[in-house]
Each structure stands twice: as structure tokens, then as C-alpha cells.
Short mmCIF file of C-alpha atoms in Angstrom, two decimals:
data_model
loop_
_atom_site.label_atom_id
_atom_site.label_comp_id
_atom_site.label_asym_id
_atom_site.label_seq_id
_atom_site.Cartn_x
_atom_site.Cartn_y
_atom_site.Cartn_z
CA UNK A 21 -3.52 -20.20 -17.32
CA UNK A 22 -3.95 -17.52 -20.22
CA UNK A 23 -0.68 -15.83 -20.80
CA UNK A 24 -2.91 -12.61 -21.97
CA UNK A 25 -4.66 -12.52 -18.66
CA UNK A 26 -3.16 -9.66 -16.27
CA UNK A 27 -3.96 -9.43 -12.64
CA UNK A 28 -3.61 -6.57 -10.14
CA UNK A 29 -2.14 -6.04 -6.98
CA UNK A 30 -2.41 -3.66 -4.89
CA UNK A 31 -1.31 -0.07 -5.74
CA UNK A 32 0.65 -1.53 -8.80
CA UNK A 33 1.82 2.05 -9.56
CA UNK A 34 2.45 2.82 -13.69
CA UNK A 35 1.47 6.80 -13.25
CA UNK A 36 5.13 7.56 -13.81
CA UNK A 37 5.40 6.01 -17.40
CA UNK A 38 2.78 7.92 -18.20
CA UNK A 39 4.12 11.15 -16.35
CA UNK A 40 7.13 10.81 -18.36
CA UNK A 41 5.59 10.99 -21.44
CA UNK A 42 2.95 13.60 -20.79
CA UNK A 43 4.10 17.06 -18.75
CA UNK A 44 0.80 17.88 -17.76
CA UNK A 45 -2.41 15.76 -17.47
CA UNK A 46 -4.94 17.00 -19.70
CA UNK A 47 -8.73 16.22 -20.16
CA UNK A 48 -10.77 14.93 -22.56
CA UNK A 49 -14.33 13.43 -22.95
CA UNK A 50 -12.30 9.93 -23.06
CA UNK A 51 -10.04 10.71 -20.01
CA UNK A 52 -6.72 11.53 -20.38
CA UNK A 53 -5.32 11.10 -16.87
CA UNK A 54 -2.11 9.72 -16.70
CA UNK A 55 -1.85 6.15 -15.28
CA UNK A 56 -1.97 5.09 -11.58
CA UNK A 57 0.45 6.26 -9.51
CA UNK A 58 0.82 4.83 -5.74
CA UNK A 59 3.15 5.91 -3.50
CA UNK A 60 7.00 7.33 -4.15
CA UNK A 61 9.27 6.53 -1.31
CA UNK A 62 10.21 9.50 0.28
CA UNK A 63 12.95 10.41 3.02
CA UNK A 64 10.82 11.53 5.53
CA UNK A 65 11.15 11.40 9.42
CA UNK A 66 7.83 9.21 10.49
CA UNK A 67 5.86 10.65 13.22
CA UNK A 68 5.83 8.95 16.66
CA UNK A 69 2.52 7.09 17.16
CA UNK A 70 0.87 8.75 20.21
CA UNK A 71 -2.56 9.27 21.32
CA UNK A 72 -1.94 12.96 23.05
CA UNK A 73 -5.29 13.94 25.23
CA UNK A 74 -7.89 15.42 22.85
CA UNK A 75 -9.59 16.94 25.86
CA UNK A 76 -10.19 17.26 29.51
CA UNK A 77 -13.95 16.30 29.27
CA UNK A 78 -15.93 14.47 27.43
CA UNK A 79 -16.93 15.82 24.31
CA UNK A 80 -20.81 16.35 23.53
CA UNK A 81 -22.29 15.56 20.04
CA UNK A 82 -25.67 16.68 19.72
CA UNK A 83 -28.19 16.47 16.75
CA UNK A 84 -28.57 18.96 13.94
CA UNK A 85 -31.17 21.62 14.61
CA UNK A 86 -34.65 22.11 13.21
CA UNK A 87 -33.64 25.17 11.64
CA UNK A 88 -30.79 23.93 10.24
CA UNK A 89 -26.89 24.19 10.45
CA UNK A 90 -25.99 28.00 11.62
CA UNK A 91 -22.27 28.35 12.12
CA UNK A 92 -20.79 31.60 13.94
CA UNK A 93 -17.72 32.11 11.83
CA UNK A 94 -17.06 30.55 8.38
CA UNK A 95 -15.55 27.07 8.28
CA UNK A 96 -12.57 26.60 6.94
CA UNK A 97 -10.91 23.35 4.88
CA UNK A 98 -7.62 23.20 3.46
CA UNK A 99 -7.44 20.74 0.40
CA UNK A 100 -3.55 19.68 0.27
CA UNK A 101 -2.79 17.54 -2.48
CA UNK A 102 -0.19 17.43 -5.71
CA UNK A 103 -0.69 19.40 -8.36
CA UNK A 104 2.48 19.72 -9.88
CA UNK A 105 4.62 16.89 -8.69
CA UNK A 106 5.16 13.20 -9.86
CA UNK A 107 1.90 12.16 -8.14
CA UNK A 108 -0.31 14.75 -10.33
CA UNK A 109 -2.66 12.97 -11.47
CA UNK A 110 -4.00 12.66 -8.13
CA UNK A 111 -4.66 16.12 -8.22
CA UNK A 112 -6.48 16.34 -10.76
CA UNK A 113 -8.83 14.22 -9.22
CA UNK A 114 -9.09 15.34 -5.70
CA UNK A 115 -9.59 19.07 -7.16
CA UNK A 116 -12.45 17.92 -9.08
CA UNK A 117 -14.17 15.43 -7.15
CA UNK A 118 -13.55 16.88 -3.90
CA UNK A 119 -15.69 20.60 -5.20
CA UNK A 120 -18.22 18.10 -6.66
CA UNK A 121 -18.61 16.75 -3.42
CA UNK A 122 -19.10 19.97 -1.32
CA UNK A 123 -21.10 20.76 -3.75
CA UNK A 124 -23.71 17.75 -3.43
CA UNK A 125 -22.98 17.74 0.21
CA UNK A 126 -24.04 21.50 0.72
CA UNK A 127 -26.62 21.80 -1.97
CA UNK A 128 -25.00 25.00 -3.21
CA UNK A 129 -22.28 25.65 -5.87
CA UNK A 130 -19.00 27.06 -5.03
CA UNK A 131 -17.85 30.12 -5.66
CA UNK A 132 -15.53 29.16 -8.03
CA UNK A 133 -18.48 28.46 -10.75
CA UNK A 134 -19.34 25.03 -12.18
CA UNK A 135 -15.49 24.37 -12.99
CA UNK A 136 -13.14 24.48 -10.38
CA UNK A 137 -9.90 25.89 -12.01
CA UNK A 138 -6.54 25.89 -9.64
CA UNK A 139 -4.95 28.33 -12.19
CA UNK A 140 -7.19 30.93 -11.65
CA UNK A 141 -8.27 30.81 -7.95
CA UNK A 142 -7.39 28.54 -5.07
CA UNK A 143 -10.38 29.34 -2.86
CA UNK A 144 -13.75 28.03 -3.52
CA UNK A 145 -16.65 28.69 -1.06
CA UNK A 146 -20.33 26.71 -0.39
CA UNK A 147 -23.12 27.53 1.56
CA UNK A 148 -25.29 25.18 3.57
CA UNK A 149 -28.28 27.11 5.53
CA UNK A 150 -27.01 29.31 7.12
CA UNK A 151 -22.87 27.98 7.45
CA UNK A 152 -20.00 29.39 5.11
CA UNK A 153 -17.60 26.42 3.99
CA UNK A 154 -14.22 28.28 2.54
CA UNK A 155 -12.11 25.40 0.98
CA UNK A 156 -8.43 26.41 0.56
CA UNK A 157 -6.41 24.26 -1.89
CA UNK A 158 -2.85 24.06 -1.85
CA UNK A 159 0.20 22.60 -4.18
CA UNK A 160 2.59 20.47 -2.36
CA UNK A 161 4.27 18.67 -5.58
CA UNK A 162 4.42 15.75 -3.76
CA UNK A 163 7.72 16.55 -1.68
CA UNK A 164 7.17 16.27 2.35
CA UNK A 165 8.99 19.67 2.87
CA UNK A 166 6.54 21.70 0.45
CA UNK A 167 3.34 19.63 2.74
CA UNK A 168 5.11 21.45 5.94
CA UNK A 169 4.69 25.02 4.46
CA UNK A 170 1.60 25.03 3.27
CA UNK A 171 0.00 23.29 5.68
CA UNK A 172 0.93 25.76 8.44
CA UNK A 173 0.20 28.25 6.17
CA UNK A 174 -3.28 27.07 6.21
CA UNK A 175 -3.29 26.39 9.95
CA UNK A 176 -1.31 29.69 11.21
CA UNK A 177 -2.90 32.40 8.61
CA UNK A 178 -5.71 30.75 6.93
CA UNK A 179 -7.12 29.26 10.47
CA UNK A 180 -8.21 26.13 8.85
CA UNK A 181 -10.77 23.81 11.03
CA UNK A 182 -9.94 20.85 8.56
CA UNK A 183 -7.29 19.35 6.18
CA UNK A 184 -7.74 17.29 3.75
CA UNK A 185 -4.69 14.91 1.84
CA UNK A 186 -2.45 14.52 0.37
CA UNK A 187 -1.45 11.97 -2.29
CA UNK A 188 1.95 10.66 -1.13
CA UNK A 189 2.19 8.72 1.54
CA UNK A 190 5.67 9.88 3.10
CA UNK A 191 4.23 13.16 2.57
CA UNK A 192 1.28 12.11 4.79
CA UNK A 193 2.78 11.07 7.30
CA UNK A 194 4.21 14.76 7.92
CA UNK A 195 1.06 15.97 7.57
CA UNK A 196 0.09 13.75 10.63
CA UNK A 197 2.67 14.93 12.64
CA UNK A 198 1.23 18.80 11.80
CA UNK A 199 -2.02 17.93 12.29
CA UNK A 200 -1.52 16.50 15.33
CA UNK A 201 0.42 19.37 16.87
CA UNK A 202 -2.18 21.18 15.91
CA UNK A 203 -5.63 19.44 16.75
CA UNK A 204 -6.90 19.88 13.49
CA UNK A 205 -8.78 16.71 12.29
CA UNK A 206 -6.90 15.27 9.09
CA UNK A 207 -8.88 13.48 6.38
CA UNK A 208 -6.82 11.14 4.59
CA UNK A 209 -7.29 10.79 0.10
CA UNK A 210 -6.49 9.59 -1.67
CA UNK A 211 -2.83 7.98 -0.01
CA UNK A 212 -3.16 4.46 0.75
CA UNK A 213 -0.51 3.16 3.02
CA UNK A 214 -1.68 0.86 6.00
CA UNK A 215 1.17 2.78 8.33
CA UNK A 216 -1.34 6.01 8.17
CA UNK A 217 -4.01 4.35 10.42
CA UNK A 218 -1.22 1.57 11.21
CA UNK A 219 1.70 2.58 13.00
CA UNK A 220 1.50 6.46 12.24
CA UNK A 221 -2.06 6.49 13.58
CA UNK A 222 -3.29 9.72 15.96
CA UNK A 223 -6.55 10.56 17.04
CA UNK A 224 -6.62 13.66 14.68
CA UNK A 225 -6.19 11.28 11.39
CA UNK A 226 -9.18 10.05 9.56
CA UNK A 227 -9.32 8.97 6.05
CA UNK A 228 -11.57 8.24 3.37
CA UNK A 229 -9.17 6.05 1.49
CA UNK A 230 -8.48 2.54 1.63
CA UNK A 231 -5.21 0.77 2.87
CA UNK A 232 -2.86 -1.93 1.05
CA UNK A 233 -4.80 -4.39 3.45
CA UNK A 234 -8.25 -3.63 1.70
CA UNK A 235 -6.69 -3.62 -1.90
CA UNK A 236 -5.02 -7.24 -0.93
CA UNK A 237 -8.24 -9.04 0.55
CA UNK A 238 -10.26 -7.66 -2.62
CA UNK A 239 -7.65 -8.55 -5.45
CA UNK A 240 -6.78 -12.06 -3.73
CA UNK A 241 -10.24 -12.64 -3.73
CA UNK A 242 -10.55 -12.59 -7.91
CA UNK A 243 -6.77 -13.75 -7.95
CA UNK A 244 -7.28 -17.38 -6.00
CA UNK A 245 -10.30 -18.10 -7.99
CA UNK A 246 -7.56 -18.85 -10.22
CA UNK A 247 -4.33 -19.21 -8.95
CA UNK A 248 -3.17 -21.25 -6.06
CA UNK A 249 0.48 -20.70 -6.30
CA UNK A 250 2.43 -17.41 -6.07
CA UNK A 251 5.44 -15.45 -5.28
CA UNK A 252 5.80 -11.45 -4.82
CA UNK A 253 8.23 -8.62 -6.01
CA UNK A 254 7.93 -5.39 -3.97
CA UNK A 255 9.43 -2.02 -3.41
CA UNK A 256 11.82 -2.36 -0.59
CA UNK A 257 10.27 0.99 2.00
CA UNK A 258 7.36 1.18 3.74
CA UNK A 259 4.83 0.76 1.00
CA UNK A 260 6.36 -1.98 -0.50
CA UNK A 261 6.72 -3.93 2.59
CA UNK A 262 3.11 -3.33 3.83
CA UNK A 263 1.37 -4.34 0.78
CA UNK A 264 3.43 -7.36 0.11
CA UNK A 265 2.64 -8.46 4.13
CA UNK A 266 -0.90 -7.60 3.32
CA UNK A 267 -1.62 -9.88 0.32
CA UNK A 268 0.25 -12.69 1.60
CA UNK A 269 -1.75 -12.31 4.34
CA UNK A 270 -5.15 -12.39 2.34
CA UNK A 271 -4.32 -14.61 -0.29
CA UNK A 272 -3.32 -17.49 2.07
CA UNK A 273 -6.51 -17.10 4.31
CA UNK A 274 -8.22 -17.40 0.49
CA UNK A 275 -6.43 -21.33 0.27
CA UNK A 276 -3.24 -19.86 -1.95
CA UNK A 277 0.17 -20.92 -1.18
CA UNK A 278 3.69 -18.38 -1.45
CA UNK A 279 6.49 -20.67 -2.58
CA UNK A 280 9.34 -18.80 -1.95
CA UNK A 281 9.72 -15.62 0.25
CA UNK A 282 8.86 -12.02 -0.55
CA UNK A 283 11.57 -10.57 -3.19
CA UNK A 284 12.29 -6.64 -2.29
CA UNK A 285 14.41 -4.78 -4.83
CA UNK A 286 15.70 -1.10 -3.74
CA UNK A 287 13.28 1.38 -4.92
CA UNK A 288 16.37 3.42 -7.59
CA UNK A 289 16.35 -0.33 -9.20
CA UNK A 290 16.77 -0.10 -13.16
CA UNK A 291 17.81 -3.68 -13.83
CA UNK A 292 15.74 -6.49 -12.59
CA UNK A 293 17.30 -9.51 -14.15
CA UNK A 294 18.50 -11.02 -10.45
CA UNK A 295 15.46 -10.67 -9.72
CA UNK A 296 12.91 -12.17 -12.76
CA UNK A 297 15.45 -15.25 -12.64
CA UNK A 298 14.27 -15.88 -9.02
CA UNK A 299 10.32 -15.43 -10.33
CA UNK A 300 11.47 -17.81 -13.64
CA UNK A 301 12.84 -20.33 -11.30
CA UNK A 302 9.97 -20.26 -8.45
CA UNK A 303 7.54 -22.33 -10.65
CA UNK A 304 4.89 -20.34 -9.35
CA UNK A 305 1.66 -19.67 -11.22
CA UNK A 306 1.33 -16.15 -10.47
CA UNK A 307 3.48 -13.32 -9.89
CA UNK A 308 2.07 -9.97 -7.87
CA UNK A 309 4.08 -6.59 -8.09
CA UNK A 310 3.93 -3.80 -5.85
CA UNK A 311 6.16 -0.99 -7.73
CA UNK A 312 5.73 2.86 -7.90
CA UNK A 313 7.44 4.82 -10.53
CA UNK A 314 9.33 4.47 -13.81
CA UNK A 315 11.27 1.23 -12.98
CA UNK A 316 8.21 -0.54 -13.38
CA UNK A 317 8.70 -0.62 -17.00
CA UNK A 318 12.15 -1.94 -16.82
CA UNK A 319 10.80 -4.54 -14.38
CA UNK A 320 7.88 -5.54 -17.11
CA UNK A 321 10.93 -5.97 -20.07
CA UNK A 322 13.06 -8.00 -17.17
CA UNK A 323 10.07 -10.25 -17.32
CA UNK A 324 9.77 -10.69 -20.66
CA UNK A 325 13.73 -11.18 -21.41
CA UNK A 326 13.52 -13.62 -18.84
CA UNK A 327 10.76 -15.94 -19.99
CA UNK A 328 8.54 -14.93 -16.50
CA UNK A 329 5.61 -13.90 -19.11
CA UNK A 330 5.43 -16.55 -21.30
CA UNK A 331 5.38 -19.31 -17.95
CA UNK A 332 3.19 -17.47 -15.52
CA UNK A 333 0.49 -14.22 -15.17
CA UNK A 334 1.13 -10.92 -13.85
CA UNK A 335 -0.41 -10.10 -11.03
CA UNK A 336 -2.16 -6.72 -11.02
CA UNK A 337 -5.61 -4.62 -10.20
CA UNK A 338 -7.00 -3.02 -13.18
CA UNK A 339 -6.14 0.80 -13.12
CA UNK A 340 -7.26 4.29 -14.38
CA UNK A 341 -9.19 4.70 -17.53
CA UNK A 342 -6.33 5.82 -19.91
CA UNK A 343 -4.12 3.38 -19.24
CA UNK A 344 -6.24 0.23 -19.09
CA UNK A 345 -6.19 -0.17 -23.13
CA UNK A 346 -2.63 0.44 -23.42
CA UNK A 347 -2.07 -2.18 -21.09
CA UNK A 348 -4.31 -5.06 -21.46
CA UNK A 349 -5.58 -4.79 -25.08
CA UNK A 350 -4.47 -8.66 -25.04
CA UNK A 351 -6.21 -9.48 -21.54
CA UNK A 352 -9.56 -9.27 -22.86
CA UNK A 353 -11.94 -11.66 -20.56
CA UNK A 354 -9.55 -11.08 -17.65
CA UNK A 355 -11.42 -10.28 -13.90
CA UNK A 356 -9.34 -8.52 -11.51
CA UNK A 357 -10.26 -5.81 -8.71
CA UNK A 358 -10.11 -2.06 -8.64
CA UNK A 359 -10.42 0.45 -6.30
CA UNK A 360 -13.24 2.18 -8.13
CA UNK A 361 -15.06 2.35 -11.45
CA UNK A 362 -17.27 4.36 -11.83
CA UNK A 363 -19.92 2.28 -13.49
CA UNK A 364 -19.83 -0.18 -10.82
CA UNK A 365 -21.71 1.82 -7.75
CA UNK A 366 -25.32 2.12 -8.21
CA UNK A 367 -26.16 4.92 -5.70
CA UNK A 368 -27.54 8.82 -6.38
CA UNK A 369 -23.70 9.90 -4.93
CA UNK A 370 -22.05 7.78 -7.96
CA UNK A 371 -24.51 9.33 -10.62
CA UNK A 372 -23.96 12.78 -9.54
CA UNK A 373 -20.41 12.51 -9.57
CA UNK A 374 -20.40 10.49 -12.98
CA UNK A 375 -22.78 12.82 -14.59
CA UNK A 376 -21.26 16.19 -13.26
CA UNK A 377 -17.47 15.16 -13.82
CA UNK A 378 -18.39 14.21 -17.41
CA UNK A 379 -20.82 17.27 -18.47
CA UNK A 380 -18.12 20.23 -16.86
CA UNK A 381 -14.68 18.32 -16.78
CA UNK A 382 -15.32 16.89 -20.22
CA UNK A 383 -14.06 13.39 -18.30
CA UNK A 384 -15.38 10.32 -16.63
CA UNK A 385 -14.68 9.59 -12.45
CA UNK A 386 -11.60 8.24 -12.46
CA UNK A 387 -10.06 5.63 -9.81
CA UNK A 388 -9.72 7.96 -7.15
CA UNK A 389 -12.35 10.58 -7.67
CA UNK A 390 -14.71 8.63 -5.04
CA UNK A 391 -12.27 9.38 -2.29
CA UNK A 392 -12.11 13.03 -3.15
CA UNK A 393 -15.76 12.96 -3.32
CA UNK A 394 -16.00 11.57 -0.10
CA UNK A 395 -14.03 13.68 1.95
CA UNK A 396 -16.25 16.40 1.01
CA UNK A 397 -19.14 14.66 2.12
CA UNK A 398 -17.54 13.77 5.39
CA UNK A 399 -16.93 16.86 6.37
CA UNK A 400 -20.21 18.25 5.77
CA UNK A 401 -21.81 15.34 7.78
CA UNK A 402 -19.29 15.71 10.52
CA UNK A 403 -20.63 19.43 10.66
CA UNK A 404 -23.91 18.53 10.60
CA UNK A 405 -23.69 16.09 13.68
CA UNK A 406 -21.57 18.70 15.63
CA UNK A 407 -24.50 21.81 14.72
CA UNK A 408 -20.92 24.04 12.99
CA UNK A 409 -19.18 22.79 16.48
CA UNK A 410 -15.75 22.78 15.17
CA UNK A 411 -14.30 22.25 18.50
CA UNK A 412 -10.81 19.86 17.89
CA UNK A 413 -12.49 17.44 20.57
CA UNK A 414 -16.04 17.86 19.43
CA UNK A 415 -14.88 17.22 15.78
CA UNK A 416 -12.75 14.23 16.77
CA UNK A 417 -15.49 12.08 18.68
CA UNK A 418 -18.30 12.96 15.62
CA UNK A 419 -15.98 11.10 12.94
CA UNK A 420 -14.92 8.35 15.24
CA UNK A 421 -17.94 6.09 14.02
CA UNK A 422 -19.66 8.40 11.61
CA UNK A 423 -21.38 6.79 8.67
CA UNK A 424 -22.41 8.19 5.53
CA UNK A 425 -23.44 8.11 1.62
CA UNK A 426 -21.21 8.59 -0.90
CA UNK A 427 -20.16 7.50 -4.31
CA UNK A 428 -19.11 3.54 -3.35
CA UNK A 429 -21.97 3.70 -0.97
CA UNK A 430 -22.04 3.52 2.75
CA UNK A 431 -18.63 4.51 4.35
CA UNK A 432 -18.22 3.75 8.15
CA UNK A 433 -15.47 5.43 9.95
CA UNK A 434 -14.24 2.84 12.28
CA UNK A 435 -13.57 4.45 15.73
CA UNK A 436 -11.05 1.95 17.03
CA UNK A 437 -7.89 2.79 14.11
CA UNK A 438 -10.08 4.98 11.76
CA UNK A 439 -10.39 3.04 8.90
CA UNK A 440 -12.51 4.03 6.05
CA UNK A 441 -15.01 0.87 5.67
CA UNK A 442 -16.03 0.50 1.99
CA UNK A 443 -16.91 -1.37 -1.10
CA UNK A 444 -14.75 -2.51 -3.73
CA UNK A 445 -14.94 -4.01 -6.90
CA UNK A 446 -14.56 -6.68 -8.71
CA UNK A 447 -14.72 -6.43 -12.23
CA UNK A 448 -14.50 -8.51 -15.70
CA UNK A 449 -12.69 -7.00 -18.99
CA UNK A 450 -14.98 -6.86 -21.62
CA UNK A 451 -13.34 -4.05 -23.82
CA UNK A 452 -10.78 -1.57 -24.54
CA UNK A 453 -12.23 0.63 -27.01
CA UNK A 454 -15.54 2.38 -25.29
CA UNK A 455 -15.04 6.03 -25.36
CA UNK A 456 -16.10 6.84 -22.10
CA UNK A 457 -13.96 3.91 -20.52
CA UNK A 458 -16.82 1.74 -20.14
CA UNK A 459 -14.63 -1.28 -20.37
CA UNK A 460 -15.96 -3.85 -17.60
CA UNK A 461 -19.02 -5.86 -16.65
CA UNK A 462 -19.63 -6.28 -13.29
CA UNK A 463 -18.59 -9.66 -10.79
CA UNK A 464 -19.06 -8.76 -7.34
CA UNK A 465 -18.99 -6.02 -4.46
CA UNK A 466 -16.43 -7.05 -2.14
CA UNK A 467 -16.48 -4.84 1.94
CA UNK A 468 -12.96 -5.62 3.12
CA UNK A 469 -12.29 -4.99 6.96
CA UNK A 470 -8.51 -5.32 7.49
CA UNK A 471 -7.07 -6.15 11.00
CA UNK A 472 -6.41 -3.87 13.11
CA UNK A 473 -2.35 -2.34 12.92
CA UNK A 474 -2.08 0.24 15.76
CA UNK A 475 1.23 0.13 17.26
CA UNK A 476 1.67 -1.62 20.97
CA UNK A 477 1.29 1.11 23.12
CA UNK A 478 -2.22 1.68 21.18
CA UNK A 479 -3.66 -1.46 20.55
CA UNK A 480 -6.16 -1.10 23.11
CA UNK A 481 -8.38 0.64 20.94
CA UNK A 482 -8.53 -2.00 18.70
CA UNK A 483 -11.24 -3.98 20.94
CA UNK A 484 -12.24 -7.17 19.42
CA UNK A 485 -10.95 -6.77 15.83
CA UNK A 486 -7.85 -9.04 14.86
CA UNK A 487 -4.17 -7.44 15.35
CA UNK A 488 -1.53 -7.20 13.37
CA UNK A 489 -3.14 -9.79 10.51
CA UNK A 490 -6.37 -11.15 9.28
CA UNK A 491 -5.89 -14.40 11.76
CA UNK A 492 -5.25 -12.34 14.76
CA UNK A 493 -1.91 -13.79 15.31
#
């Protein structure tokens, strides 16, 4: 074992170090996005998992007409996601990536002009043959009650046909609620908590990013090839406790071995000494971390008081672009897996996106720009296979099972939970010091499909697929 080498887990969330030290993100041709932020627990009331009645009949997809898509009124999206809150960095992103998208998705360039600027308008509308797209975007700062306002805002004055967000997952899961109230089909980016097509799921939520499950089977994949023996440290809420079931999960069915139960510290925790003498005394090889938020750093200086960095590696997957040379300058060589690069795809989605984002934002795709990206795209497809139908039941039955193009390459839309099938990465450190954060060579393409997590009273849908864990039981 190479005390230098770093490993990631799942959603291993440093955004808020970075947050703390920088008020606003800003841009520059090297990318100066703060670091990775998951989720932040939040006190939110979770939505009962139902499956109301979408409709009385059958709903009829048909194909797209010769002509083209003609749509009688405008169609309207409202983009939801946090612009000013702890979880910013995620909006910068999604505001970028997601225009970029309509725009390669439509053909046409918003109205907004090359550079989508929240500042100065927060409407930007694309034209595909003969259909209007108006896209609404809306702050929520990351706080659940701010996500109720503005999206019935958008749903009671703005009429929207689609939402689109957010970036915290408690926040999410009141957007579900809305949504479903509402019948307004809800595309998921770039939040990542299995509970949002797990135990939260409804018929009107879709999503185009991954869950803790598909982060754990990718990262255990690169982690056993050299570790067999581990033990975990998580965020005790919902998050926390999903991603630490999930690689435990994957990284046993991958031959590696947990020798001591999970370790959940309250999420306010500032002194982790307790808890690094448990890691120090476990004797495992390995130890993974799922954390969100500034105690992550006093967790990191735990370890080292503590010994747990000179005796074993830190378990990690490698994160955005700015933040990567800060923190492993010394794990040069290291392979680990990430959500995205964008110099890992090889598909005419990923070299629009890398091309565009770099020549107008002055910045390279960061770790969540595909998902922005691709909830564009699947909304234009969606349209597409419905001929402007925007019908709640219409809508709902296109994406169950719709499959498309987009920056990590083919996404399927599994019909039974709604999971967003997809590539990731994994990737080998090579540098630190590229100025476009060209800092990996490439190891292997990894297309996790998680179990299926609907609640009892759902699991029906799930068919043949495995539920509740990998194994089935």
C-alpha cells in the first residue's frame, strides 16, 4: 500500500472547504469551480412513495413527423437548481451545460446569446422546426423551502410542462412531492441520492444522474483491485446511510471484506477523534468516507493526529478539476473512479460540450456538466417521440424506456424505478499541473446497473432486476 495513494468513494463531498474560502465561484480557462459538493442533510418532510394513476387510458406514443416537430403552444422547462446556496457550484454547471445542451439538442441558440448569464436574464428560449422551448431558471439556494416557491411559481404562473433539478437531495425530495401533485414530469441533476428513485420514487420522477449505488459498484471496482480489507465512516442521514449500504454492498460482491461495522458520526460533527481511533484500531487496509460539508476537513486532521494516514489509504473518487491538485499532488499514479471527465467520453455530445464550455465559459466540463447536458437532451428527445405531446401521461410513458446520446454516451431510462443507465469512469492520475485539467489517462468504462430500491408497496415494477441489493436478497 502507497500512503500517497487516495481513493474515492462515493459523493466524498469537499465543495464546502472550498465554499468557505471562495464567496462566489468564478471561471477561468483552468476552472475555478469550487470542489465537489454532495449532498447537505436537510430537515425536510420526505414524500410518501406512491404511484397515483397517471391516466385513465393508455397513453399513445407515436413517431415524429416527416415534417418535423410542430408544437401548438410554446414548451415550457423550469431549470431549478442552486445558485446562491452552499451547493453553488452545482449551479454553475447545470446553467451552463444544461443551455449547451438545448442548444445541441434543438440545433438553434438560445435567446440568451452564446453565454447564458443568470444575472442578466433568467429565461432563455430555442427553436426546433417549428416548436418554441422557453427554459425558466430559478435560484433555490439549496434550502427545501425556497424549492417550494419557485417551483409553483413555475408550475402556477409560468405553466411549466417540465422541471428540471435540483442539486440537494433533501431539497429534491420536495420537489417530488410538487411534481407529483402536479403531473409535471421531474428530471433529476445533478442530486444523487438512491432514495430519489429508491424509496421517494413516483412515476413523475426521472433523472439523468446517477445514484450512490452506481458511484459504489464503479469505485469498488478500482478500489478491490487493491484492497481487500476495509471499514467505512459516513454521515449519519439519509445520504450517508445509503452510500455506505451501497459500497458495502459492491465491494463485497467484488471479493473485499468490512471488518468492523459501518461508523456514522452526526452530520454537526467537528471532532472526530472517537471516531479515527476506531479506523486506527480496525487494522483495515482501506478506509472509505462519505462526508458533505466543512467537517470533512476536521475529519482529514482527525486522521492524521491519529496515525489512520500513515497505516492505511483513504478511500475516495477523484473530484472536480480545481480541487484535484490541491488534494492529491502526492497521489500521483493513483486510479480511482469519477463520475465524469471530460476527456474520457469519446462521442460528438462530449466534444461539443468540451469545446463549447471551453471557447464561451472560458472553462473545461466539469464533473457534473454531463448531467446538465443531458437533461437537455432528454427533454428534447422526449418531445420528439411524443410529436410536442406534452400530455402528463403521454410525457410519462415516452421517458419510461427512452434512450438517447449524450455526453457519457448512451443513457437508457429504465422504466421499472427510472434509473439513469450510464457509463462511468475509471481513471489513472498522471498529473496535477495541465492547465486545462487534463490530469488522467484512461483505465476502463465501467455501466453500473444498481438493484432495484422501490419501496414494498412498489416493487412490482421492478420485474426481474435484484431488490433491495446487488444479490437480490
Amino acid at each position: 500500500m502507497k500512503k500517497s495513494m487516495f481513493f474515492v468513494v462515493a459523493m466524498l463531498l469537499v465543495a464546502s472547504m472550498v465554499l468557505g474560502a471562495c464567496a462566489q465561484p468564478t471561471e477561468t480557462p483552468i476552472v475555478t469551480e469550487p470542489p465537489v459538493a454532495t449532498e447537505e442533510p436537510v430537515a425536510t418532510e420526505e414524500p410518501v412513495a406512491t404511484e397515483e394513476p397517471v391516466a385513465t387510458e393508455e397513453p399513445v406514443v407515436t413517431e415524429e413527423p416527416a415534417a418535423g416537430l410542430t408544437c401548438a403552444e410554446p414548451i415550457k422547462v423550469g431549470l431549478i437548481t442552486d445558485i446562491t446556496g452552499p451547493l453553488a457550484i452545482y449551479g454553475v454547471m447545470m446553467q451552463r451545460s444544461f443551455m449547451l445542451g438545448m442548444e445541441y439538442a434543438t440545433g438553434s441558440e438560445g435567446s440568451a446569446g452564446p453565454v447564458f448569464d443568470f444575472t442578466k436574464t433568467q429565461e432563455n428560449t430555442f427553436k426546433i422546426d417549428n416548436c418554441e422551448i422557453q427554459v425558466f431558471v430559478r435560484d433555490d439556494a439549496g434550502l427545501p423551502e425556497n424549492t417550494t416557491t419557485v417551483a409553483n411559481e413555475l408550475i402556477d404562473i409560468q405553466k411549466v410542462d417540465f422541471l428540471v433539478g435540483t442539486a440537494s437531495s433533501g431539497s429534491t425530495a420536495v420537489l417530488q412531492g410538487i411534481a407529483l401533485a402536479n403531473e409535471v414530469p421531474l428530471i433529476v441533476a445533478p442530486a444523487a441520492a438512491n432514495d430519489i428513485t429508491g424509496k421517494d420514487f413516483n412515476v413523475f420522477t426521472f433523472r439523468t444522474s446517477r445514484n450512490n449505488y452506481q458511484d459504489a459498484i464503479n469505485e469498488c471496482k478500482a478500489l478491490t483491485a487493491q484492497y481487500s480489507s476495509f471499514i467505512q465512516i459516513a454521515a449519519d442521514y439519509a445520504f450517508g446511510h445509503g452510500s455506505a449500504e451501497a459500497f458495502r454492498d459492491a465491494c463485497t460482491l467484488e471479493g473485499g471484506t468490512f471488518v468492523a461495522d459501518d461508523i456514522f458520526a452526526p452530520a454537526t460533527t467537528t471532532d472526530f477523534t472517537p471516531y479515527m481511533e476506531q479506523i486506527a484500531a480496525s487494522g483495515a487496509e482501506a478506509y472509505i468516507v462519505t462526508w458533505a460539508g466543512s467537517g470533512f476537513i476536521s475529519l482529514v486532521q482527525a486522521a492524521k493526529d491519529q496515525g489512520v494516514t500513515e497505516t492505511m489509504a483513504l478511500g475516495t473518487t477523484f473530484i472536480d478539476n480545481a480541487l484535484t491538485p490541491v488534494f492529491y499532488a502526492d497521489a500521483i499514479g493513483t486510479t480511482a473512479g469519477i463520475v465524469y471527465h471530460w476527456s474520457a467520453p469519446k462521442n460528438p455530445a462530449n466534444d461539443f460540450l468540451v469545446a463549447e464550455a471551453s471557447s464561451r465559459y472560458g472553462v473545461y466540463p466539469d464533473l457534473f456538466d454531463a448531467d446538465g447536458m443531458n437533461a437537455a437532451i432528454m427533454i428534447i428527445e422526449t418531445l420528439k417521440k411524443t410529436n410536442g405531446d406534452v400530455t402528463p401521461a403521454t410525457l410519462v410513458a415516452a421517458m419510461e424506456g427512452l434512450e438517447f446520446e449524450g455526453p457519457k454516451g448512451t443513457i437508457y431510462i429504465r422504466p421499472e424505478d427510472h434509473v439513469a443507465i450510464q457509463d462511468m469512469y475509471i481513471l489513472k492520475l498522471e498529473n496535477v499541473t495541465d492547465p486545462t485539467g487534463n490530469y488522467y489517462s484512461y483505465v476502463d468504462t465501467t455501466r453500473p446497473e444498481p438493484p432495484c430500491l422501490l419501496p414494498e408497496a412498489l416493487q412490482d415494477r421492478c420485474g426481474d432486476l435484484p431488490i433491495g441489493s446487488l444479490s437480490g436478497n
